GROMACS .gro file of C-alpha atoms in nm:
model
  158
    1MET     CA    1   3.995  -1.029  -9.452
    2THR     CA    2   3.949  -0.719  -9.667
    3SER     CA    3   4.250  -0.517  -9.766
    4VAL     CA    4   4.271  -0.165  -9.900
    5SER     CA    5   4.451  -0.143 -10.232
    6ALA     CA    6   4.723   0.113 -10.298
    7SER     CA    7   4.501   0.313 -10.532
    8THR     CA    8   4.235   0.373 -10.265
    9THR     CA    9   4.436   0.451  -9.953
   10ASN     CA   10   4.417   0.796  -9.795
   11ALA     CA   11   4.470   0.967  -9.462
   12GLU     CA   12   4.144   0.824  -9.325
   13ASP     CA   13   4.294   0.474  -9.355
   14TYR     CA   14   4.522   0.538  -9.056
   15ARG     CA   15   4.511   0.737  -8.736
   16ILE     CA   16   4.796   0.942  -8.598
   17VAL     CA   17   4.754   1.072  -8.244
   18ARG     CA   18   4.999   1.297  -8.061
   19LEU     CA   19   5.078   1.139  -7.724
   20ASP     CA   20   5.319   1.401  -7.593
   21ARG     CA   21   5.545   1.685  -7.708
   22CYS     CA   22   5.740   1.453  -7.936
   23ALA     CA   23   5.556   1.121  -7.935
   24VAL     CA   24   5.287   0.984  -8.164
   25PHE     CA   25   5.072   0.673  -8.188
   26VAL     CA   26   4.999   0.533  -8.536
   27SER     CA   27   4.727   0.275  -8.603
   28MET     CA   28   4.533   0.156  -8.904
   29ALA     CA   29   4.161   0.226  -8.936
   30ARG     CA   30   4.107  -0.103  -9.120
   31PRO     CA   31   4.313  -0.393  -9.258
   32MET     CA   32   4.544  -0.259  -9.528
   33SER     CA   33   4.874  -0.279  -9.709
   34ILE     CA   34   5.108   0.013  -9.650
   35THR     CA   35   5.248   0.168  -9.969
   36GLU     CA   36   5.533   0.413 -10.018
   37GLN     CA   37   5.276   0.693 -10.050
   38ASP     CA   38   5.117   0.588  -9.719
   39ALA     CA   39   5.457   0.577  -9.549
   40LEU     CA   40   5.547   0.926  -9.671
   41GLN     CA   41   5.209   1.062  -9.559
   42ILE     CA   42   5.232   0.899  -9.216
   43LEU     CA   43   5.582   1.042  -9.164
   44HIS     CA   44   5.476   1.387  -9.285
   45ASN     CA   45   5.165   1.397  -9.064
   46SER     CA   46   5.359   1.273  -8.759
   47PHE     CA   47   5.627   1.538  -8.811
   48GLU     CA   48   5.358   1.806  -8.839
   49LEU     CA   49   5.187   1.687  -8.518
   50THR     CA   50   5.513   1.711  -8.323
   51GLN     CA   51   5.580   2.061  -8.460
   52HIS     CA   52   5.878   1.945  -8.666
   53ARG     CA   53   6.062   1.766  -8.387
   54GLN     CA   54   6.218   1.423  -8.395
   55TYR     CA   55   5.966   1.193  -8.233
   56ALA     CA   56   5.910   0.862  -8.061
   57VAL     CA   57   5.646   0.652  -8.234
   58LEU     CA   58   5.428   0.365  -8.118
   59VAL     CA   59   5.291   0.175  -8.418
   60ASP     CA   60   5.008  -0.075  -8.381
   61VAL     CA   61   5.068  -0.324  -8.664
   62GLY     CA   62   4.760  -0.534  -8.581
   63LEU     CA   63   4.566  -0.430  -8.894
   64VAL     CA   64   4.864  -0.414  -9.129
   65ASN     CA   65   4.846  -0.689  -9.391
   66ASP     CA   66   5.165  -0.595  -9.573
   67VAL     CA   67   5.428  -0.323  -9.606
   68THR     CA   68   5.565  -0.281  -9.958
   69PRO     CA   69   5.944  -0.284 -10.001
   70ALA     CA   70   5.936   0.085 -10.098
   71ALA     CA   71   5.736   0.172  -9.785
   72ARG     CA   72   5.980  -0.030  -9.572
   73ARG     CA   73   6.271   0.168  -9.717
   74VAL     CA   74   6.093   0.497  -9.640
   75PHE     CA   75   6.012   0.397  -9.282
   76SER     CA   76   6.353   0.241  -9.211
   77SER     CA   77   6.546   0.545  -9.327
   78ALA     CA   78   6.325   0.813  -9.166
   79ARG     CA   79   6.549   1.068  -8.994
   80ASN     CA   80   6.259   1.229  -8.806
   81ILE     CA   81   6.191   0.915  -8.604
   82LEU     CA   82   6.392   0.911  -8.283
   83VAL     CA   83   6.279   0.567  -8.166
   84ALA     CA   84   5.998   0.326  -8.263
   85ALA     CA   85   5.803   0.061  -8.077
   86MET     CA   86   5.602  -0.181  -8.288
   87LEU     CA   87   5.297  -0.324  -8.111
   88GLY     CA   88   5.132  -0.648  -8.220
   89SER     CA   89   4.992  -0.977  -8.101
   90SER     CA   90   5.047  -1.236  -8.373
   91SER     CA   91   5.343  -1.405  -8.539
   92MET     CA   92   5.256  -1.214  -8.858
   93ASP     CA   93   5.279  -0.885  -8.665
   94ARG     CA   94   5.625  -0.991  -8.547
   95VAL     CA   95   5.730  -1.066  -8.905
   96LEU     CA   96   5.605  -0.724  -9.021
   97ALA     CA   97   5.802  -0.553  -8.744
   98ALA     CA   98   6.128  -0.745  -8.792
   99PRO     CA   99   6.283  -0.530  -9.071
  100TYR     CA  100   6.275  -0.221  -8.848
  101GLU     CA  101   6.528  -0.377  -8.612
  102HIS     CA  102   6.780  -0.262  -8.876
  103ALA     CA  103   6.641   0.091  -8.916
  104VAL     CA  104   6.850   0.406  -8.864
  105TYR     CA  105   6.676   0.449  -8.526
  106PRO     CA  106   6.628   0.206  -8.235
  107SER     CA  107   6.320  -0.011  -8.285
  108GLU     CA  108   6.171  -0.299  -8.093
  109TYR     CA  109   5.863  -0.522  -8.112
  110PHE     CA  110   5.624  -0.555  -7.816
  111THR     CA  111   5.307  -0.747  -7.739
  112ASP     CA  112   5.225  -0.535  -7.432
  113LYS     CA  113   5.135  -0.167  -7.480
  114ASP     CA  114   5.250  -0.062  -7.130
  115GLU     CA  115   5.593  -0.218  -7.186
  116ALA     CA  116   5.619  -0.051  -7.526
  117LEU     CA  117   5.533   0.289  -7.377
  118LEU     CA  118   5.783   0.242  -7.095
  119TRP     CA  119   6.058   0.152  -7.342
  120LEU     CA  120   5.969   0.450  -7.563
  121ARG     CA  121   5.981   0.684  -7.267
  122LEU     CA  122   6.317   0.554  -7.147
  123MET     CA  123   6.469   0.561  -7.496
  124HIS     CA  124   6.330   0.908  -7.570
  125ASP     CA  125   6.466   1.053  -7.248
  126ARG     CA  126   6.808   0.910  -7.329
  127LEU     CA  127   6.824   1.007  -7.699
  128CYS     CA  128   6.622   1.327  -7.743
  129GLN     CA  129   6.833   1.628  -7.835
  130ASP     CA  130   6.554   1.887  -7.845
  131PRO     CA  131   6.700   2.218  -7.719
  132VAL     CA  132   6.402   2.260  -7.484
  133LYS     CA  133   6.467   2.027  -7.190
  134HIS     CA  134   6.179   1.788  -7.131
  135THR     CA  135   6.099   1.428  -7.058
  136LEU     CA  136   5.835   1.207  -7.210
  137SER     CA  137   5.550   1.184  -6.960
  138LEU     CA  138   5.349   0.893  -7.096
  139THR     CA  139   5.127   0.751  -6.824
  140ILE     CA  140   5.245   0.401  -6.743
  141ASP     CA  141   5.115   0.162  -6.479
  142LEU     CA  142   5.398  -0.085  -6.488
  143ASP     CA  143   5.672  -0.199  -6.254
  144PRO     CA  144   5.988  -0.084  -6.437
  145PHE     CA  145   6.195  -0.346  -6.257
  146ARG     CA  146   5.985  -0.642  -6.370
  147PRO     CA  147   6.206  -0.858  -6.596
  148ARG     CA  148   6.099  -0.856  -6.959
  149PRO     CA  149   6.071  -1.197  -7.128
  150GLN     CA  150   6.334  -1.267  -7.388
  151SER     CA  151   6.219  -1.265  -7.749
  152ALA     CA  152   6.234  -1.575  -7.966
  153SER     CA  153   6.513  -1.416  -8.171
  154SER     CA  154   6.743  -1.398  -7.866
  155TYR     CA  155   6.703  -1.774  -7.815
  156SER     CA  156   6.803  -1.853  -8.171
  157SER     CA  157   7.137  -1.673  -8.137
  158ASN     CA  158   7.255  -1.907  -7.860
   0.00000   0.00000   0.00000
């Protein structure tokens, strides 16, 4: 697997797409390690896309090889993020997402995109303090009353 080194990363290494008034989707363009500079740029670009509002973010960690400690500190302390859903499919993705469970904003790991979007929408509508009343209108084809499987971490606490 090829990884992008810190000295060669730029905005083309990741994609940030505005999903709604205050929601963005972040994904990597190729396998890479996220540096502090990348983290700052991703946060800046996301804030610009949402016109300087706090935002909900869906992050696909599938192509993330590593997040440096400095980048983790930047992401975990970001005051512009209202809520974050980390989307992945492997045990390594789960490991990469784990530190954000202790961020200054609610964060959770998902393996299903529809469930992640539903959770983001519900959390956004509960937490958003934008003076213009709105709700997140992400299109979701999912039964909201379907029970969600417990994560492995909830089993270990018993």
